Amino acid sequence: LVFLGISLIWYNMGFTRFVEVGRVALINYGPDAGKLCTIIDMIDNNRVLVDGPREKTGIHRQVMTTKRLSLTDFVAKIPRNAKEKKIVAAWEEQGILAAWESTSWAKKLATKKRRAALSDFDRFKVMIAKKQKSEIVTKKLSEISA
Amino acid sequence: MPTKMRLFQVVGRKAPTPNDESPQIYRMKLFAPNEVNAKSRFWYFMHQMRKMKKTTGEILDVNEITEKNTNYVKNYGIWIKYNSRSGTHNMYREYRDVSLNAAIDTLYNDMAGRHRSRFQSIQIIRTATVKSSDCKRVTTTQFHDSKLKYPLPHRVVRPTTKQLRSKYLATRPSTHFN
């Protein structure tokens, strides 16, 4: 099985994420930046037809340049040009949203968002918490090294 | 997304005279940025093909024709006649797009880029949505694979918003994202 995996990577020249029907991608530029979308068809070299599904991510069916997409590891099992209902069903069956939220990528994005929305009091609390954490760490470190 | 070119249907005829009470009415579908240009293009073409012009004729109606469904990709075949520097030629070009107007936009930009021909030297003879099996150009047929997939190699990192652009980066950016 390991051999199969390695040969697949070799066959795909080291690529594991592809622009294909069903690929879930993160929009990384533009007004919809930070939202997920599903590729439902490829128009040409630079553009794909994309749908949220709107119910799950708020992205309507539209043309999107691949330049604006960051591909994720998830592929929804949908036919080409699938209607929104089918995409929603596939997303729910495969639990894509939950799987995405549990990836470290999504978690990092969430913490970034949270940090950007902190108030001054929140930042004060963070500073105090950091100090407390470093106090514990240095104390433990000195115990180990002593 | 609004396109530069829009499809208009212009209906016009020669102005009625005592000799000719109800002249032949002609209908033309043409691409223009707006209604005013559409009417102007109508006279440009009609003047070439029939014995009528703006002063001797009247436009009865101008309607915009919008794309019926922009939710799926179509293959557009466009037949054109264009003037190059040394002659005039017919051409058939194919574009994959979601609406005819967008395909025509691409056509004009493509012709300008590849053949240096401007708007005024291109006449669109015919447009049609072509079935995948009837497409002739490799650049369109290469997308007619049901199991098509391709990676995105050499991704250029771009900050999410213009405000996040910086002149210097702490680390050299990576362009490989699997």
Short mmCIF file of C-alpha atoms in Angstrom, two decimals:
data_model
loop_
_atom_site.label_atom_id
_atom_site.label_comp_id
_atom_site.label_asym_id
_atom_site.label_seq_id
_atom_site.Cartn_x
_atom_site.Cartn_y
_atom_site.Cartn_z
CA LEU A 1 0.00 0.00 0.00
CA VAL A 2 2.90 2.28 0.80
CA PHE A 3 4.39 1.37 -2.59
CA LEU A 4 1.10 2.30 -4.29
CA GLY A 5 1.08 5.64 -2.53
CA ILE A 6 4.67 6.39 -3.49
CA SER A 7 4.13 5.32 -7.11
CA LEU A 8 1.04 7.54 -7.24
CA ILE A 9 3.09 10.49 -6.06
CA TRP A 10 5.74 9.62 -8.65
CA TYR A 11 3.08 9.23 -11.35
CA ASN A 12 1.63 12.61 -10.45
CA MET A 13 5.08 14.21 -10.37
CA GLY A 14 4.79 15.00 -6.67
CA PHE A 15 1.44 16.72 -6.95
CA THR A 16 -1.38 15.61 -4.70
CA ARG A 17 -3.90 18.43 -5.15
CA PHE A 18 -5.50 18.83 -8.53
CA VAL A 19 -8.01 21.09 -10.20
CA GLU A 20 -10.78 18.56 -10.81
CA VAL A 21 -14.52 18.23 -10.52
CA GLY A 22 -15.37 18.21 -6.83
CA ARG A 23 -12.11 19.65 -5.54
CA VAL A 24 -12.68 21.87 -2.54
CA ALA A 25 -10.64 25.03 -2.68
CA LEU A 26 -10.10 28.03 -0.47
CA ILE A 27 -10.53 31.41 -2.12
CA ASN A 28 -7.42 33.40 -1.26
CA TYR A 29 -8.07 36.75 -2.94
CA GLY A 30 -10.94 39.06 -3.65
CA PRO A 31 -14.18 39.89 -1.86
CA ASP A 32 -14.82 36.21 -1.02
CA ALA A 33 -11.37 35.57 0.40
CA GLY A 34 -11.27 33.01 3.18
CA LYS A 35 -14.30 31.04 2.00
CA LEU A 36 -14.42 27.51 0.69
CA CYS A 37 -15.79 26.55 -2.70
CA THR A 38 -16.16 23.45 -4.84
CA ILE A 39 -14.91 23.23 -8.41
CA ILE A 40 -17.69 21.88 -10.61
CA ASP A 41 -16.20 22.40 -14.08
CA MET A 42 -13.09 23.68 -15.78
CA ILE A 43 -13.58 26.42 -18.33
CA ASP A 44 -10.08 26.88 -19.63
CA ASN A 45 -6.50 27.06 -18.50
CA ASN A 46 -7.08 29.80 -15.98
CA ARG A 47 -10.73 29.66 -15.07
CA VAL A 48 -13.03 27.22 -13.35
CA LEU A 49 -16.71 27.15 -12.63
CA VAL A 50 -17.20 27.15 -8.91
CA ASP A 51 -20.08 26.68 -6.51
CA GLY A 52 -20.06 27.03 -2.70
CA PRO A 53 -22.37 25.28 -2.22
CA ARG A 54 -24.09 28.52 -1.31
CA GLU A 55 -25.86 26.84 1.59
CA LYS A 56 -22.60 25.82 3.22
CA THR A 57 -20.11 28.52 2.33
CA GLY A 58 -22.04 31.45 0.87
CA ILE A 59 -20.37 31.27 -2.54
CA HIS A 60 -22.78 31.40 -5.46
CA ARG A 61 -22.18 29.54 -8.68
CA GLN A 62 -19.68 31.63 -10.60
CA VAL A 63 -16.57 31.73 -12.70
CA MET A 64 -13.38 31.95 -10.68
CA THR A 65 -9.79 32.25 -11.81
CA THR A 66 -7.54 29.48 -10.48
CA LYS A 67 -5.18 32.24 -9.45
CA ARG A 68 -7.58 33.03 -6.64
CA LEU A 69 -7.86 29.46 -5.41
CA SER A 70 -5.81 27.49 -2.94
CA LEU A 71 -6.60 23.82 -3.41
CA THR A 72 -7.31 21.74 -0.33
CA ASP A 73 -7.00 18.02 0.18
CA PHE A 74 -10.73 17.43 -0.04
CA VAL A 75 -12.61 16.22 -3.10
CA ALA A 76 -16.39 16.08 -3.09
CA LYS A 77 -17.78 13.13 -5.04
CA ILE A 78 -20.01 15.03 -7.44
CA PRO A 79 -20.66 14.79 -11.17
CA ARG A 80 -19.60 17.60 -13.46
CA ASN A 81 -21.93 20.62 -13.36
CA ALA A 82 -23.71 19.20 -10.35
CA LYS A 83 -26.66 21.14 -9.06
CA GLU A 84 -26.32 22.79 -5.68
CA LYS A 85 -28.46 20.14 -3.97
CA LYS A 86 -26.11 17.36 -5.07
CA ILE A 87 -23.05 19.27 -3.89
CA VAL A 88 -24.68 19.90 -0.50
CA ALA A 89 -25.54 16.19 -0.22
CA ALA A 90 -21.96 15.19 -1.04
CA TRP A 91 -20.59 17.71 1.46
CA GLU A 92 -22.84 16.35 4.19
CA GLU A 93 -22.16 12.71 3.36
CA GLN A 94 -18.40 13.19 3.38
CA GLY A 95 -18.45 15.63 6.29
CA ILE A 96 -16.23 18.03 4.40
CA LEU A 97 -16.91 21.09 6.52
CA ALA A 98 -16.08 19.27 9.76
CA ALA A 99 -13.01 17.68 8.19
CA TRP A 100 -11.83 21.07 6.98
CA GLU A 101 -12.38 22.73 10.36
CA SER A 102 -10.21 20.06 11.99
CA THR A 103 -7.24 20.63 9.66
CA SER A 104 -4.38 22.69 11.03
CA TRP A 105 -4.70 24.98 7.99
CA ALA A 106 -8.23 25.93 8.95
CA LYS A 107 -7.29 26.27 12.59
CA LYS A 108 -4.45 28.63 11.75
CA LEU A 109 -6.80 30.74 9.65
CA ALA A 110 -9.28 30.80 12.54
CA THR A 111 -6.67 31.93 15.08
CA LYS A 112 -5.46 34.64 12.68
CA LYS A 113 -9.00 35.87 12.32
CA ARG A 114 -9.52 35.80 16.07
CA ARG A 115 -6.29 37.68 16.72
CA ALA A 116 -7.23 40.36 14.21
CA ALA A 117 -10.54 40.89 15.98
CA LEU A 118 -9.14 41.30 19.49
CA SER A 119 -9.97 44.39 21.48
CA ASP A 120 -7.35 46.24 23.51
CA PHE A 121 -8.56 44.52 26.68
CA ASP A 122 -8.30 41.14 24.93
CA ARG A 123 -4.74 41.94 23.89
CA PHE A 124 -3.97 42.82 27.50
CA LYS A 125 -5.36 39.49 28.61
CA VAL A 126 -3.24 37.74 25.98
CA MET A 127 -0.15 39.54 27.26
CA ILE A 128 -0.86 38.41 30.81
CA ALA A 129 -1.52 34.86 29.67
CA LYS A 130 1.75 34.80 27.69
CA LYS A 131 3.64 35.99 30.74
CA GLN A 132 2.07 33.31 32.91
CA LYS A 133 2.86 30.63 30.34
CA SER A 134 6.48 31.68 29.99
CA GLU A 135 6.81 31.74 33.79
CA ILE A 136 5.69 28.11 33.98
CA VAL A 137 7.96 27.12 31.08
CA THR A 138 11.11 28.75 32.45
CA LYS A 139 10.46 27.33 35.90
CA LYS A 140 10.09 23.81 34.45
CA LEU A 141 13.13 24.31 32.23
CA SER A 142 15.29 25.36 35.18
CA GLU A 143 14.05 22.31 37.13
CA ILE A 144 15.05 19.98 34.28
CA SER A 145 18.40 21.57 33.60
CA ALA A 146 19.35 21.78 37.29
CA MET B 1 -19.81 39.74 -14.65
CA PRO B 2 -20.54 42.57 -17.11
CA THR B 3 -18.83 42.13 -20.43
CA LYS B 4 -17.60 44.82 -22.79
CA MET B 5 -19.46 43.36 -25.76
CA ARG B 6 -23.17 42.76 -25.65
CA LEU B 7 -25.42 41.04 -28.16
CA PHE B 8 -28.07 43.24 -29.71
CA GLN B 9 -30.82 42.53 -32.19
CA VAL B 10 -31.35 45.57 -34.41
CA VAL B 11 -34.34 45.72 -36.72
CA GLY B 12 -34.45 48.35 -39.39
CA ARG B 13 -35.61 49.16 -42.87
CA LYS B 14 -35.39 51.76 -45.54
CA ALA B 15 -37.68 54.67 -44.79
CA PRO B 16 -41.04 54.26 -46.51
CA THR B 17 -41.48 56.39 -49.61
CA PRO B 18 -44.49 57.01 -51.87
CA ASN B 19 -42.98 54.42 -54.28
CA ASP B 20 -42.29 51.85 -51.59
CA GLU B 21 -44.92 51.97 -48.87
CA SER B 22 -43.62 49.07 -46.77
CA PRO B 23 -40.00 48.30 -47.49
CA GLN B 24 -38.28 45.04 -46.59
CA ILE B 25 -37.49 44.86 -42.88
CA TYR B 26 -34.06 43.55 -41.91
CA ARG B 27 -32.99 42.09 -38.61
CA MET B 28 -29.40 41.86 -37.53
CA LYS B 29 -27.81 40.33 -34.48
CA LEU B 30 -24.56 42.05 -33.72
CA PHE B 31 -22.12 42.66 -30.90
CA ALA B 32 -21.55 46.15 -29.60
CA PRO B 33 -20.71 47.79 -26.28
CA ASN B 34 -24.04 49.59 -26.08
CA GLU B 35 -27.23 50.38 -27.95
CA VAL B 36 -25.85 53.47 -29.62
CA ASN B 37 -22.91 51.53 -31.04
CA ALA B 38 -25.28 48.74 -32.00
CA LYS B 39 -27.33 51.08 -34.14
CA SER B 40 -24.19 52.50 -35.67
CA ARG B 41 -22.88 49.02 -36.50
CA PHE B 42 -26.26 48.13 -37.96
CA TRP B 43 -25.93 50.91 -40.50
CA TYR B 44 -22.31 50.00 -41.14
CA PHE B 45 -23.32 46.47 -42.14
CA MET B 46 -26.57 47.33 -43.88
CA HIS B 47 -24.83 49.98 -45.95
CA GLN B 48 -22.35 47.32 -47.09
CA MET B 49 -24.97 44.75 -47.97
CA ARG B 50 -28.04 46.63 -49.05
CA LYS B 51 -28.77 49.96 -50.59
CA MET B 52 -29.68 51.79 -47.40
CA LYS B 53 -28.02 54.01 -44.89
CA LYS B 54 -28.80 55.95 -41.77
CA THR B 55 -30.19 58.95 -43.62
CA THR B 56 -32.39 56.87 -45.91
CA GLY B 57 -33.48 54.35 -43.34
CA GLU B 58 -34.99 53.95 -39.93
CA ILE B 59 -34.29 51.63 -37.06
CA LEU B 60 -37.45 50.05 -35.78
CA ASP B 61 -36.19 48.32 -32.68
CA VAL B 62 -33.08 47.50 -30.71
CA ASN B 63 -33.19 44.69 -28.19
CA GLU B 64 -30.46 43.20 -26.11
CA ILE B 65 -30.19 39.43 -26.16
CA THR B 66 -28.90 38.08 -22.89
CA GLU B 67 -27.44 34.67 -22.20
CA LYS B 68 -30.10 32.16 -21.29
CA ASN B 69 -28.08 30.25 -18.73
CA THR B 70 -24.64 31.23 -17.49
CA ASN B 71 -24.41 28.32 -15.08
CA TYR B 72 -22.60 25.90 -17.32
CA VAL B 73 -19.67 26.03 -19.68
CA LYS B 74 -20.27 26.00 -23.42
CA ASN B 75 -18.02 25.72 -26.42
CA TYR B 76 -18.50 28.69 -28.69
CA GLY B 77 -17.56 28.49 -32.35
CA ILE B 78 -17.19 31.89 -33.97
CA TRP B 79 -16.80 32.48 -37.68
CA ILE B 80 -15.18 35.79 -38.51
CA LYS B 81 -13.87 37.75 -41.44
CA TYR B 82 -10.96 40.00 -40.64
CA ASN B 83 -8.55 42.31 -42.38
CA SER B 84 -4.90 41.64 -41.90
CA ARG B 85 -2.18 43.96 -43.15
CA SER B 86 -2.02 42.18 -46.47
CA GLY B 87 -5.48 40.84 -47.15
CA THR B 88 -8.81 39.79 -45.74
CA HIS B 89 -9.38 36.29 -44.41
CA ASN B 90 -12.04 34.05 -42.97
CA MET B 91 -11.42 32.41 -39.67
CA TYR B 92 -13.06 29.98 -37.36
CA ARG B 93 -12.22 30.30 -33.71
CA GLU B 94 -13.37 28.40 -30.66
CA TYR B 95 -13.69 29.58 -27.11
CA ARG B 96 -14.86 27.87 -23.99
CA ASP B 97 -16.91 30.16 -21.84
CA VAL B 98 -20.00 30.61 -19.81
CA SER B 99 -21.69 33.24 -21.98
CA LEU B 100 -21.47 34.25 -25.63
CA ASN B 101 -20.73 37.87 -24.75
CA ALA B 102 -17.73 36.81 -22.69
CA ALA B 103 -16.51 34.60 -25.54
CA ILE B 104 -16.79 37.52 -27.98
CA ASP B 105 -14.84 39.71 -25.55
CA THR B 106 -12.14 37.08 -25.50
CA LEU B 107 -12.28 36.83 -29.28
CA TYR B 108 -11.55 40.50 -29.81
CA ASN B 109 -8.75 40.49 -27.27
CA ASP B 110 -7.37 37.27 -28.72
CA MET B 111 -7.43 38.58 -32.29
CA ALA B 112 -5.74 41.76 -31.14
CA GLY B 113 -3.06 39.81 -29.36
CA ARG B 114 -2.44 37.15 -31.96
CA HIS B 115 -3.11 38.99 -35.21
CA ARG B 116 -2.90 42.65 -34.29
CA SER B 117 -6.38 43.16 -35.72
CA ARG B 118 -8.55 45.77 -34.08
CA PHE B 119 -12.28 45.94 -33.60
CA GLN B 120 -12.84 47.80 -36.84
CA SER B 121 -11.18 45.12 -38.97
CA ILE B 122 -13.17 42.20 -37.59
CA GLN B 123 -16.64 41.22 -38.72
CA ILE B 124 -18.38 38.42 -36.88
CA ILE B 125 -20.22 36.32 -39.42
CA ARG B 126 -21.70 33.66 -37.24
CA THR B 127 -21.60 32.35 -33.70
CA ALA B 128 -22.82 29.03 -32.39
CA THR B 129 -22.58 26.81 -29.38
CA VAL B 130 -20.73 23.77 -30.60
CA LYS B 131 -21.17 20.27 -29.26
CA SER B 132 -18.07 18.89 -27.61
CA SER B 133 -17.72 16.20 -30.29
CA ASP B 134 -17.77 18.80 -33.06
CA CYS B 135 -15.08 21.03 -31.65
CA LYS B 136 -12.02 21.36 -33.80
CA ARG B 137 -9.43 23.17 -31.71
CA VAL B 138 -7.16 21.32 -29.33
CA THR B 139 -7.31 24.12 -26.77
CA THR B 140 -11.04 23.47 -26.34
CA THR B 141 -11.09 19.70 -26.84
CA GLN B 142 -8.42 19.20 -24.20
CA PHE B 143 -11.09 20.17 -21.65
CA HIS B 144 -13.55 17.59 -22.93
CA ASP B 145 -12.24 14.92 -20.63
CA SER B 146 -14.71 13.66 -18.05
CA LYS B 147 -11.89 12.77 -15.67
CA LEU B 148 -9.85 15.88 -16.35
CA LYS B 149 -7.53 16.93 -13.60
CA TYR B 150 -4.42 19.05 -13.53
CA PRO B 151 -2.25 20.46 -10.78
CA LEU B 152 -1.40 24.10 -10.24
CA PRO B 153 2.38 24.19 -10.42
CA HIS B 154 4.45 27.24 -9.58
CA ARG B 155 1.93 29.23 -7.60
CA VAL B 156 2.91 32.82 -7.07
CA VAL B 157 2.06 33.84 -3.52
CA ARG B 158 -0.14 36.88 -3.34
CA PRO B 159 -1.31 38.64 -0.17
CA THR B 160 -5.04 38.46 0.44
CA THR B 161 -5.53 42.20 0.23
CA LYS B 162 -3.53 45.03 -1.26
CA GLN B 163 -3.00 46.47 2.22
CA LEU B 164 -1.08 43.35 3.22
CA ARG B 165 1.49 43.85 0.48
CA SER B 166 4.96 44.53 1.82
CA LYS B 167 8.16 45.51 0.14
CA TYR B 168 10.24 42.98 2.06
CA LEU B 169 9.46 39.48 3.25
CA ALA B 170 10.97 37.66 6.20
CA THR B 171 11.36 34.41 4.27
CA ARG B 172 11.74 33.48 0.61
CA PRO B 173 8.26 32.57 -0.66
CA SER B 174 7.53 29.00 -1.64
CA THR B 175 5.80 28.36 -4.97
CA HIS B 176 5.02 24.68 -4.50
CA PHE B 177 1.70 23.90 -2.86
CA ASN B 178 1.33 20.21 -3.74
#
